[in-house]
């Protein structure tokens, strides 16, 4: 599933290539992806507006829109949720071959596309498009998305708030990192990479961590996020290729252990992570 770094890559594509372009048409006919909006509702709300700014908190992304000519204020926010395998594709003015892509890492399947996988499209006046490619149909497009239940961004949260949100209660550490209401943006792979880098067991109870350990965990998490963004996704983490039955810790050489923490398949080195 796209985690914070993948969603950030999609946000950056929108910011770099789609802002300021006027919306001439909208394909919002996929009733599942665009629920609860009826077909045409998003279209009617966006026609004649332009995209103003691209935002992200954790895995949540939204774009602010302009007022129409003669209107005051701003238009609605357009929420774009990538789901499990979503990507944002933006083409340049009237040139479909000039394409920018952000979102889920597709690897060898990057060029594998079917027209029915495009669940939502903005058509710009200049002839270009912004499209949501979502093979598994688990994404979401909606107006004015509700972010009230989403915690602070994992890459931006301050020290004191991190201590409070991560260190409270008795949950296993990985389960708390995955709780999007505690901090937003950490998924399965990023959690495993961060905990391996920090030398902490995913089963470690959060109330057993002192302030120095929590501060170090925050520093490691921020470093892992920056590295994943820079290198193209969470799949580039140092321990990620070793999350397998015959995997060995790249630090000590010990066998990797598989278990379930927070309802997710988890890999760690029991010799290095305590």
CSV table of C-alpha atoms in Angstrom, one decimal:
chain,number,residue,atom,x,y,z
A,1,UNK,CA,0.0,0.0,0.0
A,2,UNK,CA,1.3,3.5,-0.7
A,3,UNK,CA,2.8,4.9,2.4
A,4,UNK,CA,3.8,8.5,3.3
A,5,UNK,CA,6.7,8.6,0.8
A,6,UNK,CA,4.7,7.3,-2.1
A,7,UNK,CA,1.8,9.7,-1.4
A,8,UNK,CA,4.4,12.5,-1.2
A,9,UNK,CA,5.6,11.6,-4.7
A,10,UNK,CA,2.1,11.9,-6.0
A,11,UNK,CA,1.6,15.2,-4.2
A,12,UNK,CA,4.8,16.5,-5.7
A,13,UNK,CA,3.7,15.5,-9.2
A,14,UNK,CA,0.5,17.4,-8.8
A,15,UNK,CA,2.3,20.4,-7.4
A,16,UNK,CA,5.0,20.4,-10.1
A,17,UNK,CA,2.7,19.8,-13.1
A,18,UNK,CA,-1.0,20.5,-12.4
A,19,UNK,CA,-1.3,23.7,-10.5
A,20,UNK,CA,-2.8,26.7,-12.2
A,21,UNK,CA,-4.4,24.6,-15.0
A,22,UNK,CA,-8.1,25.2,-15.6
A,23,UNK,CA,-10.5,22.3,-15.4
A,24,UNK,CA,-12.5,21.9,-18.6
A,25,UNK,CA,-14.1,18.5,-17.9
A,26,UNK,CA,-14.2,15.8,-15.2
A,27,UNK,CA,-14.8,12.0,-15.5
A,28,UNK,CA,-16.3,11.1,-12.1
A,29,UNK,CA,-18.5,8.2,-13.4
A,30,UNK,CA,-16.9,5.5,-11.3
A,31,UNK,CA,-19.6,5.4,-8.5
A,32,UNK,CA,-17.4,3.3,-6.2
A,33,UNK,CA,-14.2,5.3,-6.4
A,34,UNK,CA,-16.2,8.6,-6.1
A,35,UNK,CA,-18.6,7.5,-3.4
A,36,UNK,CA,-20.7,9.0,-1.8
A,37,UNK,CA,-20.9,11.5,-4.7
A,38,UNK,CA,-23.3,10.8,-7.5
A,39,UNK,CA,-21.9,10.9,-11.1
A,40,UNK,CA,-21.6,14.5,-12.2
A,41,UNK,CA,-21.5,15.9,-8.6
A,42,UNK,CA,-17.7,16.3,-8.5
A,43,UNK,CA,-17.7,17.5,-12.1
A,44,UNK,CA,-20.3,20.2,-11.4
A,45,UNK,CA,-18.2,21.4,-8.4
A,46,UNK,CA,-14.9,21.6,-10.3
A,47,UNK,CA,-15.7,22.9,-13.8
A,48,UNK,CA,-14.0,26.2,-14.5
A,49,UNK,CA,-11.8,26.1,-11.5
A,50,UNK,CA,-8.0,25.6,-11.3
A,51,UNK,CA,-5.9,23.6,-8.9
A,52,UNK,CA,-4.2,26.0,-6.4
A,53,UNK,CA,-2.1,23.9,-4.0
A,54,UNK,CA,-1.4,20.2,-3.3
A,55,UNK,CA,-1.4,19.1,0.3
A,56,UNK,CA,-0.6,15.9,2.3
A,57,UNK,CA,-0.9,14.7,5.8
A,58,UNK,CA,0.4,11.2,6.3
A,59,UNK,CA,-1.2,9.1,3.5
A,60,UNK,CA,-4.0,11.6,2.9
A,61,UNK,CA,-3.7,14.0,-0.1
A,62,UNK,CA,-5.9,16.8,-1.2
A,63,UNK,CA,-5.8,19.7,-3.6
A,64,UNK,CA,-7.3,23.1,-3.0
A,65,UNK,CA,-9.2,24.8,-5.9
A,66,UNK,CA,-9.8,28.3,-7.0
A,67,UNK,CA,-13.0,30.3,-7.1
A,68,UNK,CA,-14.7,30.6,-10.4
A,69,UNK,CA,-14.6,33.9,-12.3
A,70,UNK,CA,-16.9,36.3,-10.4
A,71,UNK,CA,-16.9,34.2,-7.2
A,72,UNK,CA,-15.3,35.1,-3.8
A,73,UNK,CA,-13.2,32.8,-1.7
A,74,UNK,CA,-12.0,29.4,-2.8
A,75,UNK,CA,-13.5,26.3,-4.3
A,76,UNK,CA,-13.9,22.9,-2.7
A,77,UNK,CA,-10.9,20.7,-1.7
A,78,UNK,CA,-10.5,17.6,-3.9
A,79,UNK,CA,-9.4,14.6,-1.9
A,80,UNK,CA,-7.4,12.0,-3.8
A,81,UNK,CA,-6.8,8.7,-1.9
A,82,UNK,CA,-4.5,6.2,-3.6
A,83,UNK,CA,-5.8,3.1,-1.9
A,84,UNK,CA,-3.5,0.0,-2.2
A,85,UNK,CA,-2.0,0.5,-5.6
A,86,UNK,CA,-3.0,3.9,-6.9
A,87,UNK,CA,-0.9,6.3,-9.0
A,88,UNK,CA,-1.4,9.9,-10.2
A,89,UNK,CA,-0.6,10.5,-13.8
A,90,UNK,CA,-0.4,14.1,-15.2
A,91,UNK,CA,0.1,14.9,-18.9
A,92,UNK,CA,1.4,18.1,-20.3
A,93,UNK,CA,-0.7,20.4,-22.5
A,94,UNK,CA,-2.0,18.4,-25.5
A,95,UNK,CA,0.9,16.0,-25.3
A,96,UNK,CA,0.0,12.6,-23.8
A,97,UNK,CA,3.5,11.3,-24.2
A,98,UNK,CA,4.9,14.0,-21.8
A,99,UNK,CA,3.7,12.3,-18.6
A,100,UNK,CA,4.6,12.7,-14.9
A,101,UNK,CA,3.8,9.8,-12.5
A,102,UNK,CA,3.7,9.6,-8.7
A,103,UNK,CA,2.3,7.2,-6.1
A,104,UNK,CA,2.6,3.5,-5.6
A,105,UNK,CA,5.8,1.9,-6.8
A,106,UNK,CA,4.8,-0.3,-9.7
A,107,UNK,CA,8.2,-1.9,-10.5
A,108,UNK,CA,8.1,-4.1,-13.6
A,109,UNK,CA,4.3,-3.4,-13.9
A,110,UNK,CA,4.8,0.4,-14.4
A,111,UNK,CA,3.7,0.2,-18.0
A,112,UNK,CA,0.9,-2.3,-17.5
A,113,UNK,CA,-2.3,-0.3,-17.8
A,114,UNK,CA,-5.9,-0.9,-18.8
A,115,UNK,CA,-8.3,1.9,-19.7
A,116,UNK,CA,-10.8,0.6,-17.1
A,117,UNK,CA,-8.1,1.1,-14.4
A,118,UNK,CA,-8.4,4.9,-14.8
A,119,UNK,CA,-11.0,5.7,-12.2
A,120,UNK,CA,-11.1,9.5,-12.2
A,121,UNK,CA,-9.9,12.1,-14.7
A,122,UNK,CA,-9.5,15.9,-14.8
A,123,UNK,CA,-9.4,17.3,-18.3
A,124,UNK,CA,-7.6,20.7,-18.5
A,125,UNK,CA,-8.4,23.4,-20.9
A,126,UNK,CA,-4.9,23.1,-22.4
A,127,UNK,CA,-5.6,19.5,-23.4
A,128,UNK,CA,-3.7,17.7,-20.7
A,129,UNK,CA,-5.1,15.5,-18.0
A,130,UNK,CA,-4.7,14.4,-14.4
A,131,UNK,CA,-5.8,10.8,-13.9
A,132,UNK,CA,-6.0,8.3,-11.0
A,133,UNK,CA,-4.8,4.9,-12.1
A,134,UNK,CA,-6.1,2.4,-9.5
A,135,UNK,CA,-6.0,-1.3,-10.7
A,136,UNK,CA,-7.5,-2.7,-7.4
A,137,UNK,CA,-10.2,0.0,-7.2
A,138,UNK,CA,-9.4,0.7,-3.5
A,139,UNK,CA,-8.8,4.5,-3.9
A,140,UNK,CA,-11.2,7.3,-3.2
A,141,UNK,CA,-12.0,10.6,-4.7
A,142,UNK,CA,-14.2,13.0,-2.7
A,143,UNK,CA,-14.9,16.7,-2.1
A,144,UNK,CA,-13.8,18.3,1.1
A,145,UNK,CA,-12.5,15.1,2.8
A,146,UNK,CA,-12.8,14.9,6.5
A,147,UNK,CA,-9.3,14.7,8.1
A,148,UNK,CA,-10.5,15.1,11.7
A,149,UNK,CA,-9.5,11.5,12.6
A,150,UNK,CA,-6.0,11.7,11.0
A,151,UNK,CA,-3.1,12.4,13.4
A,152,UNK,CA,-0.2,14.7,12.8
A,153,UNK,CA,2.2,13.9,9.9
A,154,UNK,CA,4.8,11.3,10.8
A,155,UNK,CA,7.5,13.4,9.1
A,156,UNK,CA,6.6,16.7,10.7
A,157,UNK,CA,5.4,15.8,14.3
A,158,UNK,CA,7.3,17.6,17.0
A,159,UNK,CA,9.3,16.0,19.8
A,160,UNK,CA,6.9,16.5,22.7
A,161,UNK,CA,3.8,15.5,20.7
A,162,UNK,CA,5.6,12.4,19.5
A,163,UNK,CA,6.5,11.4,23.1
A,164,UNK,CA,2.8,11.8,24.1
A,165,UNK,CA,1.2,10.1,21.1
A,166,UNK,CA,3.6,7.2,20.8
A,167,UNK,CA,4.5,6.6,24.4
A,168,UNK,CA,1.1,6.5,26.0
A,169,UNK,CA,-0.7,3.2,26.8
A,170,UNK,CA,0.5,-0.3,26.6
A,171,UNK,CA,0.3,-1.2,22.9
A,172,UNK,CA,3.1,-2.9,21.0
A,173,UNK,CA,5.3,-0.4,19.4
A,174,UNK,CA,4.6,-1.3,15.8
A,175,UNK,CA,0.8,-1.3,16.4
A,176,UNK,CA,1.1,2.3,17.7
A,177,UNK,CA,3.2,3.4,14.8
A,178,UNK,CA,0.6,2.0,12.4
A,179,UNK,CA,-2.3,3.8,14.2
A,180,UNK,CA,-3.1,6.7,11.8
A,181,UNK,CA,-4.9,8.6,14.6
A,182,UNK,CA,-1.7,8.7,16.6
A,183,UNK,CA,0.6,9.7,13.8
A,184,UNK,CA,-0.2,9.6,10.1
A,185,UNK,CA,1.8,8.1,7.3
A,186,UNK,CA,3.5,5.0,8.6
A,187,UNK,CA,2.6,1.7,6.9
A,188,UNK,CA,3.8,-1.8,7.2
A,189,UNK,CA,7.2,-1.5,5.4
A,190,UNK,CA,8.1,1.9,6.8
A,191,UNK,CA,7.4,0.6,10.4
A,192,UNK,CA,9.6,-2.5,9.9
A,193,UNK,CA,12.4,-0.4,8.4
A,194,UNK,CA,12.2,2.2,11.2
A,195,UNK,CA,12.2,-0.3,14.0
A,196,UNK,CA,15.0,-2.2,12.5
A,197,UNK,CA,17.1,0.9,12.1
A,198,UNK,CA,16.2,1.9,15.7
A,199,UNK,CA,17.0,-1.5,17.1
A,200,UNK,CA,13.6,-1.8,18.7
A,201,UNK,CA,11.4,-4.9,18.7
A,202,UNK,CA,8.0,-4.4,17.1
A,203,UNK,CA,6.5,-6.1,20.2
A,204,UNK,CA,8.2,-3.7,22.6
A,205,UNK,CA,5.5,-2.1,24.8
A,206,UNK,CA,5.3,1.7,24.3
A,207,UNK,CA,5.2,2.5,28.0
A,208,UNK,CA,8.5,0.8,28.4
A,209,UNK,CA,10.3,3.4,26.3
A,210,UNK,CA,11.9,6.3,28.0
A,211,UNK,CA,12.1,9.8,26.6
A,212,UNK,CA,15.6,9.3,25.1
A,213,UNK,CA,14.4,6.2,23.3
A,214,UNK,CA,11.3,8.0,22.0
A,215,UNK,CA,13.4,10.9,20.8
A,216,UNK,CA,15.8,8.6,19.0
A,217,UNK,CA,12.9,6.7,17.4
A,218,UNK,CA,11.5,10.0,16.1
A,219,UNK,CA,14.8,10.9,14.6
A,220,UNK,CA,15.1,7.5,12.9
A,221,UNK,CA,11.6,7.6,11.6
A,222,UNK,CA,12.2,11.0,10.0
A,223,UNK,CA,15.4,9.8,8.5
A,224,UNK,CA,13.7,6.7,7.0
A,225,UNK,CA,11.0,8.9,5.5
A,226,UNK,CA,13.5,11.3,4.0
A,227,UNK,CA,15.5,8.4,2.5
A,228,UNK,CA,12.4,6.7,1.1
A,229,UNK,CA,11.2,9.9,-0.5
A,230,UNK,CA,14.6,10.6,-2.0
A,231,UNK,CA,15.1,7.0,-3.3
A,232,UNK,CA,11.6,6.5,-4.7
A,233,UNK,CA,9.6,4.6,-2.0
A,234,UNK,CA,9.6,2.5,1.1
A,235,UNK,CA,10.6,-0.6,-0.9
A,236,UNK,CA,14.2,0.9,-1.0
A,237,UNK,CA,14.7,0.4,2.8
A,238,UNK,CA,17.8,-1.4,3.9
A,239,UNK,CA,16.0,-4.3,5.6
A,240,UNK,CA,13.1,-4.6,3.2
A,241,UNK,CA,14.7,-7.1,0.8
A,242,UNK,CA,15.4,-9.4,3.8
A,243,UNK,CA,11.7,-9.7,4.9
A,244,UNK,CA,11.4,-13.3,3.7
A,245,UNK,CA,11.7,-16.8,5.1
A,246,UNK,CA,15.4,-17.2,4.2
A,247,UNK,CA,16.2,-13.6,5.1
A,248,UNK,CA,19.1,-12.5,7.3
A,249,UNK,CA,19.6,-9.3,9.2
A,250,UNK,CA,21.9,-7.1,7.1
A,251,UNK,CA,23.5,-5.8,10.3
A,252,UNK,CA,24.3,-8.9,12.3
A,253,UNK,CA,23.6,-11.7,9.9
A,254,UNK,CA,21.0,-13.4,12.2
A,255,UNK,CA,17.9,-15.0,10.8
A,256,UNK,CA,14.9,-12.7,10.4
A,257,UNK,CA,11.8,-13.6,12.4
A,258,UNK,CA,8.2,-13.4,11.1
A,259,UNK,CA,5.2,-12.7,13.3
A,260,UNK,CA,2.0,-10.7,13.4
A,261,UNK,CA,1.9,-7.3,15.2
A,262,UNK,CA,-1.0,-4.9,15.0
A,263,UNK,CA,-2.7,-7.3,12.6
A,264,UNK,CA,0.1,-7.0,10.1
A,265,UNK,CA,2.8,-9.4,9.0
A,266,UNK,CA,6.0,-8.3,10.6
A,267,UNK,CA,9.7,-9.1,10.1
A,268,UNK,CA,12.4,-8.3,12.6
A,269,UNK,CA,15.8,-9.4,13.9
A,270,UNK,CA,15.4,-10.8,17.4
A,271,UNK,CA,19.1,-10.5,18.1
A,272,UNK,CA,19.3,-6.8,17.1
A,273,UNK,CA,15.9,-5.6,18.0
A,274,UNK,CA,14.9,-5.6,21.7
